[in-house]
Amino acid sequence: MDILLNLFAFLSPLLLLLGIGIKFARIANQPVHVRWEIYDIPSAKRGEAEHAGSYLEEIDWMKKEPKKNLLVEFVEPLKEIFFLHRVKKFNIYGLWIWSLFLHWGIWLLFLWVFLVLLNATLYSFNLENLIFIAYLSYGFGVLGSLGLFVKRISNKELKLYTSGIDYVNLFFLFLLFFTGLLMIQLDDYSNEVLSYMKGIVSFTLQSENFSTLTLLHFLIFEIFLLYIPFSKFFHGPVKFFTFHKILWNDSYQKKGSREEKKIMQQLNYKVKWAAPHILPEKSWLENAQNTNFDEK
Amino acid sequence: MKNLRDFSKETQDTLEDINLEDLVSLSPYLEEKDGFKELSADLKDKYDFSLDGFTAFPFPIPSEEEKAKIVEKFLKGIEKLLDPESNWTFLKPFSLSLKYCVKCNTCAEACHVYVGSGRKEIYRPNFRSEILRRIYKRYFTPSGKLLKSFVSADIEVNYYTIRRLLELAYRCTLCRRCALYCPIGIDNGLIARELRKMFSQELGMAPVEVYKKGSRQHLKAGSSTGMGPEAFKDIIKFIEEDIHERIGKKISIPVDKKGAAILLLHNGGEYLAWPDHIAAFAILFDFAGINYTLSSETLGYDGVNYGAWYDDVELARIGLRHLQIAHDLGVKKLVIGECGHSHKVYTIVFDKILPASSPLWNIQRESCLPLMREIVKSGKIKFDPNRNNFPVTMHDSCNIVRLMGVMQPQRDVIQALTPNTFREMNPNRSYNYCCGGGSGFAIIRSLNFPTWRIKVSFRLKTKQILDTFSDVLEKDIPKVVIATCSNCKGALRDIIKTYDLFEKYKITYSGLAEFIVNAIADIPPFLNLDELPE
Ligand code: SF4
Ligand code: SF4
């Protein structure tokens, strides 16, 4: 049993990274899609101007290298990550505050776990001084998950779009934070979490040394890690693609690039669609070159 | 609606009824008495109105056997939307949008159709996506097959589901304003387009006006208006004569001119509906000494590309032909006239449809707006901004501002050519509201779709125009709404006509070129503010 406990605790973060890695690779390896950006694109922002036009506002844009402010492109998402500013600005269902609590609960949980790990491995310090982080994380998490649960079940519009699994996910998050909150009420919580972390890294976890609450909390946390790449929780990491690679990607094609080679290959893909105006089993290029007036 | 599963109910009864009382009010500006016409029993028997009481499709109701085939094809179509070879063009953005929506509904308030309709559930940006998502889950994912409604894989595919979804794909103007609101970067506008595409490319279903009388006619006759090369040349002659009469100067409009630097590609509809617009470009480019040409090749004079709204194959066919024509003429640049979707197709979409080494890719593809700004700022032409001494606002074309980021040149032009009488609509630029005629709506005239378009789709824009001019509504003050897109202009024309805005408030509309030429000091004023164009 303890072997399983060790294995699961050790592997869950690794599997999280592996899962994210595999998902990222899969998405990245999908075909080069046609450009489909949406403005304002943060990297095009110049100075304080409220709106950012594109390089297409200039004559002979193809002869110029567009000026890009990459720093802004990576600072902009922070507004969403830490403040959920679109939800605040546009959501009319009052989800923002609860969602903000929940997200901060998660960010602080990762910070807390990282601090415990640091303490257990490289740099030892008095964890008790930082307990407020755990309180904030678990408190925010409990409030956020409960608030969202109530919102989703009580608002008839949101309810229409919420399924069983969404409630289970929220309940699962509630359990994660609630068990954490109970765990830090234990007299010896700081020793427990430290020895748990030490146990993970040295592969010497023994369940008998821990209270049920600590075991339960860490187990839920590990399941949470594993669950991220395979569930809706992946909506966070996926923003790298939806924003940076799609909606904010205004880079035009470059001669001789890998992208160009891929486009050439893709033009030779067979068009398998079946409507009368399509030439079946011909490539995209052949279809584009032939207007097919003899449709059935 | 109590449950999204109602979407599949096997009945001709409408899923949602649209009533005048529910729509966003246009008072105090307008008093609307007309509700919606009751459908005749004959029409109801013949066609399907089961989404919202409206339809854009004069398709007869199929037999049971045909219905079963449609279901089969529909499911194959979804499979192909997710197949890298069949849908390389949009697979990535589509599959991410399909899979990672968190159903927060932050996108809802972005949508002019949803808000304008009085927030009818079926028009919520995420509604149509969620229906497709649930179908996908139910039929294509192991968890959906196993856990069904627990993971919301609960929409059953039958003929009615498909028929309603087809209709619903044409209740979104693909303006993509909702994508700007979404915290995850989900693109409900794209999902609507992918649905349209699947219907067209797999089931051969698309509105008559965009397919048969649209891109098919464009490819066959040379223009979606049906105008052939000879008719085009005749119109050019007529426009040249008209220019001579109006400004007292002969201007020859270059057609098929070898050695021209630019091929100017107008929206073909302009030649027939607004020849003044073509004339204005001719005057402007002539006065500025621009070395350009038009083309009389089949397709070369009509820059629309309806494929942008519903079909990747037709999009590629038309686009390739346009670029080939530009290449054969030996021009360096293809300059897109005042047509929003054409702007997006050639500058954005075609960037990654052809390899960058291809000679066709290397024809520079540019918007006409920066060139117009350059002409105005160059000092080559003497302008009198006082010619445009009336309140003027601008309707932004979604394709030009939100989808390609061209926002400032048109503003610089208007500001330079008015004595401080320009006022912005609110919201504007990338946050603008669609005119309501986008993605083909302006030209779809089948059955009772036009009523829906005018009452629902045009609604927020109508209100926005009236709000913008609310302090100068007096009848003796002419007011102009400028649009840099032919489709938008069509929508503005219909709005102004339907609601009598010209008679009541003297609100009219214009393209940017006409507005610029109106300010050329050396010729008589070009705009006639006492009459509505066309
Ligand atoms: S599309 Fe975006 S904003 Fe709309 S419900 Fe989904 S995640 Fe929320
Ligand atoms: S793309 Fe525009 S019309 Fe379509 S759902 Fe989004 S906001 Fe509404």
mmCIF file of N, CA and C in Angstrom, chain A residues 23 27 30 32-40 51-54 57 60-62 80 86 90-93 152 157 160-161 163-165 232 235 239 242-243 251-253 255 259-260 266-267 272-275 277 284 287 290-293 295, chain B residues 2 80 83 85-86 88-90 92 95 99-104 106 109 121 124 150 176 180-184 187 200-202 211 216 219-220 311 317 333 348 351-352 354 356-357 361-362 364-366 370 373 402 404-405 407-408 429-430:
data_model
loop_
_atom_site.group_PDB
_atom_site.id
_atom_site.type_symbol
_atom_site.label_atom_id
_atom_site.label_comp_id
_atom_site.label_asym_id
_atom_site.label_seq_id
_atom_site.Cartn_x
_atom_site.Cartn_y
_atom_site.Cartn_z
ATOM 1 N N LYS A 23 0.092 16.897 -24.682
ATOM 2 C CA LYS A 23 -1.023 17.686 -25.238
ATOM 3 C C LYS A 23 -0.481 18.860 -26.051
ATOM 4 N N ILE A 27 -1.096 19.462 -30.067
ATOM 5 C CA ILE A 27 -1.733 20.666 -30.629
ATOM 6 C C ILE A 27 -0.753 21.360 -31.580
ATOM 7 N N GLN A 30 -0.554 19.923 -35.020
ATOM 8 C CA GLN A 30 -1.688 19.999 -35.947
ATOM 9 C C GLN A 30 -1.247 20.846 -37.144
ATOM 10 N N VAL A 32 -0.612 23.600 -40.077
ATOM 11 C CA VAL A 32 -0.565 25.063 -40.060
ATOM 12 C C VAL A 32 -1.956 25.534 -40.505
ATOM 13 N N HIS A 33 -2.586 26.326 -39.676
ATOM 14 C CA HIS A 33 -3.934 26.794 -40.027
ATOM 15 C C HIS A 33 -3.827 28.155 -40.696
ATOM 16 N N VAL A 34 -4.888 28.570 -41.361
ATOM 17 C CA VAL A 34 -4.815 29.896 -41.966
ATOM 18 C C VAL A 34 -4.888 30.941 -40.858
ATOM 19 N N ARG A 35 -4.379 32.116 -41.162
ATOM 20 C CA ARG A 35 -4.337 33.130 -40.099
ATOM 21 C C ARG A 35 -5.747 33.519 -39.681
ATOM 22 N N TRP A 36 -5.916 33.738 -38.417
ATOM 23 C CA TRP A 36 -7.260 33.987 -37.892
ATOM 24 C C TRP A 36 -7.153 34.824 -36.632
ATOM 25 N N GLU A 37 -6.364 35.895 -36.734
ATOM 26 C CA GLU A 37 -6.132 36.689 -35.528
ATOM 27 C C GLU A 37 -7.297 37.640 -35.242
ATOM 28 N N ILE A 38 -7.205 38.238 -34.092
ATOM 29 C CA ILE A 38 -8.230 39.200 -33.714
ATOM 30 C C ILE A 38 -7.553 40.383 -33.028
ATOM 31 N N TYR A 39 -7.980 41.562 -33.396
ATOM 32 C CA TYR A 39 -7.334 42.775 -32.868
ATOM 33 C C TYR A 39 -8.177 43.361 -31.757
ATOM 34 N N ASP A 40 -7.567 44.018 -30.789
ATOM 35 C CA ASP A 40 -6.189 44.491 -30.737
ATOM 36 C C ASP A 40 -5.238 43.365 -30.338
ATOM 37 N N HIS A 51 -5.983 51.757 -28.603
ATOM 38 C CA HIS A 51 -6.171 50.700 -29.587
ATOM 39 C C HIS A 51 -4.886 50.486 -30.365
ATOM 40 N N ALA A 52 -4.684 49.242 -30.769
ATOM 41 C CA ALA A 52 -3.470 48.948 -31.515
ATOM 42 C C ALA A 52 -3.837 48.487 -32.912
ATOM 43 N N GLY A 53 -3.532 49.312 -33.876
ATOM 44 C CA GLY A 53 -3.737 48.918 -35.269
ATOM 45 C C GLY A 53 -2.654 47.938 -35.679
ATOM 46 N N SER A 54 -2.807 47.341 -36.845
ATOM 47 C CA SER A 54 -1.825 46.348 -37.276
ATOM 48 C C SER A 54 -0.859 46.951 -38.292
ATOM 49 N N GLU A 57 -1.900 48.584 -41.642
ATOM 50 C CA GLU A 57 -2.300 49.982 -41.808
ATOM 51 C C GLU A 57 -1.268 50.755 -42.622
ATOM 52 N N ASP A 60 3.004 49.223 -48.332
ATOM 53 C CA ASP A 60 4.205 48.398 -48.511
ATOM 54 C C ASP A 60 4.591 47.629 -47.257
ATOM 55 N N TRP A 61 3.613 47.167 -46.509
ATOM 56 C CA TRP A 61 3.930 46.460 -45.261
ATOM 57 C C TRP A 61 4.786 45.225 -45.497
ATOM 58 N N MET A 62 4.655 44.629 -46.679
ATOM 59 C CA MET A 62 5.417 43.403 -46.941
ATOM 60 C C MET A 62 6.927 43.661 -47.007
ATOM 61 N N GLU A 80 -5.191 38.504 -17.190
ATOM 62 C CA GLU A 80 -6.249 37.490 -17.185
ATOM 63 C C GLU A 80 -5.962 36.453 -16.108
ATOM 64 N N ARG A 86 -11.148 40.000 -18.209
ATOM 65 C CA ARG A 86 -12.276 39.913 -19.156
ATOM 66 C C ARG A 86 -13.548 39.468 -18.439
ATOM 67 N N PHE A 90 -16.741 41.832 -18.531
ATOM 68 C CA PHE A 90 -17.848 41.469 -19.424
ATOM 69 C C PHE A 90 -18.850 40.467 -18.861
ATOM 70 N N ASN A 91 -18.499 39.743 -17.806
ATOM 71 C CA ASN A 91 -19.418 38.695 -17.359
ATOM 72 C C ASN A 91 -20.559 39.295 -16.542
ATOM 73 N N ILE A 92 -21.783 38.981 -16.945
ATOM 74 C CA ILE A 92 -22.922 39.615 -16.258
ATOM 75 C C ILE A 92 -23.550 38.679 -15.229
ATOM 76 N N TYR A 93 -22.942 37.520 -15.013
ATOM 77 C CA TYR A 93 -23.569 36.549 -14.103
ATOM 78 C C TYR A 93 -22.943 36.558 -12.709
ATOM 79 N N ARG A 152 -23.786 28.368 -10.310
ATOM 80 C CA ARG A 152 -24.138 27.528 -11.457
ATOM 81 C C ARG A 152 -25.450 26.779 -11.245
ATOM 82 N N GLU A 157 -29.728 30.457 -16.402
ATOM 83 C CA GLU A 157 -28.982 30.469 -17.668
ATOM 84 C C GLU A 157 -27.699 29.656 -17.562
ATOM 85 N N LEU A 160 -28.226 25.838 -17.456
ATOM 86 C CA LEU A 160 -28.480 25.216 -18.759
ATOM 87 C C LEU A 160 -27.198 24.659 -19.381
ATOM 88 N N TYR A 161 -26.096 25.315 -19.062
ATOM 89 C CA TYR A 161 -24.827 24.942 -19.693
ATOM 90 C C TYR A 161 -23.937 24.116 -18.771
ATOM 91 N N SER A 163 -23.077 20.747 -16.627
ATOM 92 C CA SER A 163 -23.447 19.326 -16.572
ATOM 93 C C SER A 163 -22.950 18.695 -15.278
ATOM 94 N N GLY A 164 -23.319 17.441 -15.066
ATOM 95 C CA GLY A 164 -22.919 16.721 -13.861
ATOM 96 C C GLY A 164 -21.434 16.807 -13.594
ATOM 97 N N ILE A 165 -20.654 16.614 -14.620
ATOM 98 C CA ILE A 165 -19.204 16.589 -14.441
ATOM 99 C C ILE A 165 -18.675 17.950 -13.960
ATOM 100 N N LYS A 232 -11.257 19.784 -18.158
ATOM 101 C CA LYS A 232 -11.497 21.211 -18.418
ATOM 102 C C LYS A 232 -10.428 22.090 -17.761
ATOM 103 N N HIS A 235 -7.960 24.306 -19.509
ATOM 104 C CA HIS A 235 -8.288 25.574 -20.187
ATOM 105 C C HIS A 235 -7.237 26.641 -19.889
ATOM 106 N N LYS A 239 -4.481 28.310 -23.263
ATOM 107 C CA LYS A 239 -4.498 29.705 -23.709
ATOM 108 C C LYS A 239 -3.225 30.082 -24.453
ATOM 109 N N THR A 242 -4.556 29.325 -27.890
ATOM 110 C CA THR A 242 -5.687 30.131 -28.361
ATOM 111 C C THR A 242 -5.280 31.606 -28.506
ATOM 112 N N PHE A 243 -4.477 32.101 -27.585
ATOM 113 C CA PHE A 243 -4.075 33.498 -27.712
ATOM 114 C C PHE A 243 -2.786 33.659 -28.521
ATOM 115 N N SER A 251 1.898 37.028 -37.449
ATOM 116 C CA SER A 251 3.134 36.902 -38.234
ATOM 117 C C SER A 251 2.808 36.382 -39.619
ATOM 118 N N TYR A 252 3.373 37.013 -40.603
ATOM 119 C CA TYR A 252 3.128 36.492 -41.936
ATOM 120 C C TYR A 252 4.186 35.465 -42.316
ATOM 121 N N GLN A 253 3.858 34.687 -43.320
ATOM 122 C CA GLN A 253 4.700 33.573 -43.711
ATOM 123 C C GLN A 253 6.073 34.056 -44.215
ATOM 124 N N LYS A 255 9.544 33.080 -46.485
ATOM 125 C CA LYS A 255 10.057 32.145 -47.498
ATOM 126 C C LYS A 255 11.060 31.181 -46.899
ATOM 127 N N GLU A 259 7.240 26.451 -41.803
ATOM 128 C CA GLU A 259 5.813 26.663 -42.010
ATOM 129 C C GLU A 259 5.472 26.584 -43.501
ATOM 130 N N GLU A 260 6.314 27.187 -44.303
ATOM 131 C CA GLU A 260 6.050 27.152 -45.752
ATOM 132 C C GLU A 260 6.075 25.714 -46.271
ATOM 133 N N GLN A 266 0.523 20.432 -47.118
ATOM 134 C CA GLN A 266 -0.916 20.446 -46.863
ATOM 135 C C GLN A 266 -1.731 20.667 -48.137
ATOM 136 N N LEU A 267 -1.152 21.408 -49.061
ATOM 137 C CA LEU A 267 -1.869 21.639 -50.328
ATOM 138 C C LEU A 267 -2.031 20.343 -51.106
ATOM 139 N N LYS A 272 -11.455 15.354 -48.873
ATOM 140 C CA LYS A 272 -12.349 14.187 -48.768
ATOM 141 C C LYS A 272 -13.823 14.577 -48.652
ATOM 142 N N TRP A 273 -14.106 15.846 -48.755
ATOM 143 C CA TRP A 273 -15.499 16.277 -48.586
ATOM 144 C C TRP A 273 -16.348 15.769 -49.757
ATOM 145 N N ALA A 274 -17.664 15.694 -49.527
ATOM 146 C CA ALA A 274 -18.502 14.960 -50.479
ATOM 147 C C ALA A 274 -19.532 15.796 -51.233
ATOM 148 N N ALA A 275 -19.572 17.102 -51.018
ATOM 149 C CA ALA A 275 -20.611 17.903 -51.692
ATOM 150 C C ALA A 275 -20.351 17.943 -53.201
ATOM 151 N N HIS A 277 -19.880 20.198 -55.420
ATOM 152 C CA HIS A 277 -18.895 21.096 -56.044
ATOM 153 C C HIS A 277 -17.449 20.710 -55.725
ATOM 154 N N TRP A 284 -6.045 19.545 -52.403
ATOM 155 C CA TRP A 284 -6.523 20.916 -52.196
ATOM 156 C C TRP A 284 -6.086 21.804 -53.345
ATOM 157 N N ASN A 287 -8.117 21.061 -56.372
ATOM 158 C CA ASN A 287 -9.473 21.584 -56.189
ATOM 159 C C ASN A 287 -9.508 23.103 -56.363
ATOM 160 N N ASN A 290 -9.216 24.044 -60.044
ATOM 161 C CA ASN A 290 -10.294 23.623 -60.933
ATOM 162 C C ASN A 290 -11.625 24.089 -60.366
ATOM 163 N N THR A 291 -12.356 24.852 -61.154
ATOM 164 C CA THR A 291 -13.585 25.421 -60.595
ATOM 165 C C THR A 291 -14.740 24.430 -60.598
ATOM 166 N N ASN A 292 -14.575 23.310 -61.250
ATOM 167 C CA ASN A 292 -15.576 22.233 -61.244
ATOM 168 C C ASN A 292 -16.985 22.711 -61.564
ATOM 169 N N PHE A 293 -17.166 23.080 -62.814
ATOM 170 C CA PHE A 293 -18.498 23.502 -63.232
ATOM 171 C C PHE A 293 -19.397 22.313 -63.562
ATOM 172 N N GLU A 295 -20.431 20.055 -61.704
ATOM 173 C CA GLU A 295 -20.970 19.448 -60.486
ATOM 174 C C GLU A 295 -22.277 18.724 -60.784
ATOM 175 N N LYS B 2 -35.786 25.043 -21.212
ATOM 176 C CA LYS B 2 -35.466 24.402 -19.936
ATOM 177 C C LYS B 2 -34.245 23.527 -20.053
ATOM 178 N N LYS B 80 -15.070 14.895 -40.426
ATOM 179 C CA LYS B 80 -14.134 15.555 -41.340
ATOM 180 C C LYS B 80 -13.668 16.917 -40.829
ATOM 181 N N ASP B 83 -10.687 16.218 -38.959
ATOM 182 C CA ASP B 83 -9.652 15.446 -39.643
ATOM 183 C C ASP B 83 -8.578 16.403 -40.193
ATOM 184 N N GLU B 85 -6.466 16.297 -42.561
ATOM 185 C CA GLU B 85 -6.345 16.488 -44.009
ATOM 186 C C GLU B 85 -7.553 17.238 -44.566
ATOM 187 N N SER B 86 -8.731 16.859 -44.066
ATOM 188 C CA SER B 86 -9.942 17.484 -44.614
ATOM 189 C C SER B 86 -10.106 18.916 -44.149
ATOM 190 N N TRP B 88 -7.409 21.059 -42.728
ATOM 191 C CA TRP B 88 -6.139 21.634 -42.249
ATOM 192 C C TRP B 88 -6.257 23.130 -42.052
ATOM 193 N N THR B 89 -7.109 23.766 -42.825
ATOM 194 C CA THR B 89 -7.204 25.217 -42.781
ATOM 195 C C THR B 89 -7.590 25.772 -41.408
ATOM 196 N N PHE B 90 -8.474 25.072 -40.706
ATOM 197 C CA PHE B 90 -8.964 25.621 -39.436
ATOM 198 C C PHE B 90 -8.970 24.621 -38.289
ATOM 199 N N LYS B 92 -6.908 23.588 -36.028
ATOM 200 C CA LYS B 92 -6.404 23.963 -34.700
ATOM 201 C C LYS B 92 -7.363 24.917 -33.970
ATOM 202 N N SER B 95 -10.736 22.982 -33.215
ATOM 203 C CA SER B 95 -10.776 21.916 -32.210
ATOM 204 C C SER B 95 -10.565 22.488 -30.806
ATOM 205 N N LYS B 99 -13.279 22.217 -27.698
ATOM 206 C CA LYS B 99 -13.000 21.407 -26.510
ATOM 207 C C LYS B 99 -12.825 22.178 -25.198
ATOM 208 N N TYR B 100 -12.453 23.446 -25.253
ATOM 209 C CA TYR B 100 -12.016 24.060 -23.999
ATOM 210 C C TYR B 100 -12.859 25.219 -23.476
ATOM 211 N N CYS B 101 -14.064 25.349 -23.970
ATOM 212 C CA CYS B 101 -14.951 26.384 -23.429
ATOM 213 C C CYS B 101 -15.313 26.002 -21.988
ATOM 214 N N VAL B 102 -15.273 26.983 -21.072
ATOM 215 C CA VAL B 102 -15.624 26.671 -19.685
ATOM 216 C C VAL B 102 -17.053 27.107 -19.334
ATOM 217 N N LYS B 103 -17.772 27.530 -20.331
ATOM 218 C CA LYS B 103 -19.202 27.856 -20.196
ATOM 219 C C LYS B 103 -19.462 28.933 -19.150
ATOM 220 N N CYS B 104 -18.592 29.923 -19.142
ATOM 221 C CA CYS B 104 -18.780 31.026 -18.203
ATOM 222 C C CYS B 104 -19.767 32.043 -18.762
ATOM 223 N N THR B 106 -19.245 34.567 -20.533
ATOM 224 C CA THR B 106 -18.754 35.945 -20.577
ATOM 225 C C THR B 106 -18.954 36.530 -21.974
ATOM 226 N N GLU B 109 -22.692 38.941 -23.765
ATOM 227 C CA GLU B 109 -23.042 40.351 -23.949
ATOM 228 C C GLU B 109 -22.334 40.997 -25.133
ATOM 229 N N GLU B 121 -32.201 32.836 -25.887
ATOM 230 C CA GLU B 121 -31.187 31.813 -25.591
ATOM 231 C C GLU B 121 -30.506 31.257 -26.857
ATOM 232 N N ARG B 124 -27.455 33.147 -28.192
ATOM 233 C CA ARG B 124 -26.266 33.312 -27.348
ATOM 234 C C ARG B 124 -25.070 32.748 -28.120
ATOM 235 N N PHE B 150 -24.275 12.950 -18.190
ATOM 236 C CA PHE B 150 -23.426 13.349 -17.071
ATOM 237 C C PHE B 150 -22.279 14.250 -17.561
ATOM 238 N N ARG B 176 -17.192 37.967 -34.849
ATOM 239 C CA ARG B 176 -16.167 37.551 -33.896
ATOM 240 C C ARG B 176 -15.953 38.550 -32.754
ATOM 241 N N LEU B 180 -13.502 38.415 -28.675
ATOM 242 C CA LEU B 180 -12.782 39.470 -27.969
ATOM 243 C C LEU B 180 -13.118 39.469 -26.471
ATOM 244 N N TYR B 181 -14.272 38.947 -26.135
ATOM 245 C CA TYR B 181 -14.713 38.922 -24.743
ATOM 246 C C TYR B 181 -14.252 37.669 -23.998
ATOM 247 N N CYS B 182 -13.963 36.606 -24.746
ATOM 248 C CA CYS B 182 -13.754 35.312 -24.083
ATOM 249 C C CYS B 182 -12.415 35.240 -23.353
ATOM 250 N N PRO B 183 -12.426 34.902 -22.068
ATOM 251 C CA PRO B 183 -11.167 34.825 -21.329
ATOM 252 C C PRO B 183 -10.289 33.649 -21.748
ATOM 253 N N ILE B 184 -10.853 32.686 -22.446
ATOM 254 C CA ILE B 184 -10.070 31.508 -22.833
ATOM 255 C C ILE B 184 -9.580 31.607 -24.279
ATOM 256 N N ASP B 187 -13.519 30.807 -29.887
ATOM 257 C CA ASP B 187 -14.014 31.597 -31.014
ATOM 258 C C ASP B 187 -15.352 31.027 -31.509
ATOM 259 N N SER B 200 -21.920 23.036 -46.196
ATOM 260 C CA SER B 200 -21.682 23.263 -47.624
ATOM 261 C C SER B 200 -20.806 22.170 -48.229
ATOM 262 N N GLN B 201 -19.694 21.877 -47.579
ATOM 263 C CA GLN B 201 -18.713 20.969 -48.184
ATOM 264 C C GLN B 201 -19.112 19.493 -48.116
ATOM 265 N N GLU B 202 -19.984 19.160 -47.153
ATOM 266 C CA GLU B 202 -20.370 17.756 -47.045
ATOM 267 C C GLU B 202 -21.800 17.521 -47.521
ATOM 268 N N TYR B 211 -24.210 30.524 -52.497
ATOM 269 C CA TYR B 211 -23.621 29.422 -53.268
ATOM 270 C C TYR B 211 -23.998 29.526 -54.747
ATOM 271 N N ARG B 216 -20.743 30.235 -57.073
ATOM 272 C CA ARG B 216 -20.828 29.491 -58.352
ATOM 273 C C ARG B 216 -20.979 30.465 -59.525
ATOM 274 N N LEU B 219 -17.776 32.344 -60.225
ATOM 275 C CA LEU B 219 -16.775 31.581 -60.971
ATOM 276 C C LEU B 219 -17.197 31.373 -62.437
ATOM 277 N N LYS B 220 -18.482 31.210 -62.642
ATOM 278 C CA LYS B 220 -18.939 30.950 -64.014
ATOM 279 C C LYS B 220 -19.045 32.228 -64.852
ATOM 280 N N ASP B 311 -17.244 28.367 -47.134
ATOM 281 C CA ASP B 311 -16.700 27.224 -47.857
ATOM 282 C C ASP B 311 -15.226 27.476 -48.201
ATOM 283 N N ARG B 317 -10.678 28.720 -54.545
ATOM 284 C CA ARG B 317 -10.844 28.819 -56.000
ATOM 285 C C ARG B 317 -10.910 30.275 -56.461
ATOM 286 N N LYS B 333 1.043 45.009 -57.031
ATOM 287 C CA LYS B 333 0.159 45.074 -55.861
ATOM 288 C C LYS B 333 -1.285 44.839 -56.236
ATOM 289 N N ILE B 348 -5.136 38.587 -44.958
ATOM 290 C CA ILE B 348 -4.949 37.701 -43.807
ATOM 291 C C ILE B 348 -5.031 36.232 -44.223
ATOM 292 N N ASP B 351 -2.578 34.633 -46.713
ATOM 293 C CA ASP B 351 -1.172 34.594 -46.302
ATOM 294 C C ASP B 351 -0.701 33.159 -46.118
ATOM 295 N N LYS B 352 -1.595 32.310 -45.636
ATOM 296 C CA LYS B 352 -1.140 30.938 -45.372
ATOM 297 C C LYS B 352 -1.928 29.908 -46.179
ATOM 298 N N LEU B 354 -1.195 29.892 -49.598
ATOM 299 C CA LEU B 354 -0.185 29.633 -50.630
ATOM 300 C C LEU B 354 1.193 29.640 -49.996
ATOM 301 N N ALA B 356 4.946 30.828 -49.440
ATOM 302 C CA ALA B 356 5.504 32.174 -49.615
ATOM 303 C C ALA B 356 6.412 32.297 -50.834
ATOM 304 N N SER B 357 6.900 31.173 -51.354
ATOM 305 C CA SER B 357 7.774 31.280 -52.528
ATOM 306 C C SER B 357 6.973 31.374 -53.825
ATOM 307 N N TRP B 361 1.852 34.514 -54.179
ATOM 308 C CA TRP B 361 1.936 35.019 -52.799
ATOM 309 C C TRP B 361 2.673 36.358 -52.784
ATOM 310 N N ASN B 362 3.615 36.484 -53.718
ATOM 311 C CA ASN B 362 4.477 37.664 -53.686
ATOM 312 C C ASN B 362 3.868 38.929 -54.282
ATOM 313 N N GLN B 364 1.961 41.942 -53.640
ATOM 314 C CA GLN B 364 1.612 42.597 -52.373
ATOM 315 C C GLN B 364 0.099 42.788 -52.306
ATOM 316 N N ARG B 365 -0.467 42.401 -51.175
ATOM 317 C CA ARG B 365 -1.926 42.494 -51.037
ATOM 318 C C ARG B 365 -2.241 43.523 -49.958
ATOM 319 N N GLU B 366 -2.861 44.614 -50.365
ATOM 320 C CA GLU B 366 -3.045 45.711 -49.408
ATOM 321 C C GLU B 366 -4.446 46.290 -49.419
ATOM 322 N N PRO B 370 -4.922 52.678 -46.379
ATOM 323 C CA PRO B 370 -3.664 53.409 -46.193
ATOM 324 C C PRO B 370 -3.293 54.245 -47.423
ATOM 325 N N ARG B 373 -5.263 57.373 -47.344
ATOM 326 C CA ARG B 373 -4.690 58.308 -46.369
ATOM 327 C C ARG B 373 -3.486 59.016 -46.979
ATOM 328 N N ARG B 402 -11.581 44.633 -36.656
ATOM 329 C CA ARG B 402 -11.331 43.588 -35.650
ATOM 330 C C ARG B 402 -10.520 42.435 -36.225
ATOM 331 N N MET B 404 -8.511 42.506 -39.060
ATOM 332 C CA MET B 404 -7.193 42.777 -39.642
ATOM 333 C C MET B 404 -6.507 44.015 -39.078
ATOM 334 N N GLY B 405 -7.146 44.666 -38.128
ATOM 335 C CA GLY B 405 -6.446 45.732 -37.394
ATOM 336 C C GLY B 405 -6.211 47.015 -38.159
ATOM 337 N N MET B 407 -7.473 50.418 -38.506
ATOM 338 C CA MET B 407 -8.431 51.263 -37.787
ATOM 339 C C MET B 407 -8.175 52.758 -37.966
ATOM 340 N N GLN B 408 -6.897 53.120 -38.113
ATOM 341 C CA GLN B 408 -6.573 54.535 -38.058
ATOM 342 C C GLN B 408 -6.622 55.254 -39.409
ATOM 343 N N ARG B 429 -14.028 50.979 -33.405
ATOM 344 C CA ARG B 429 -12.789 50.257 -33.755
ATOM 345 C C ARG B 429 -12.974 48.758 -33.532
ATOM 346 N N SER B 430 -12.015 48.121 -32.834
ATOM 347 C CA SER B 430 -12.114 46.662 -32.757
ATOM 348 C C SER B 430 -13.302 46.198 -31.904
#
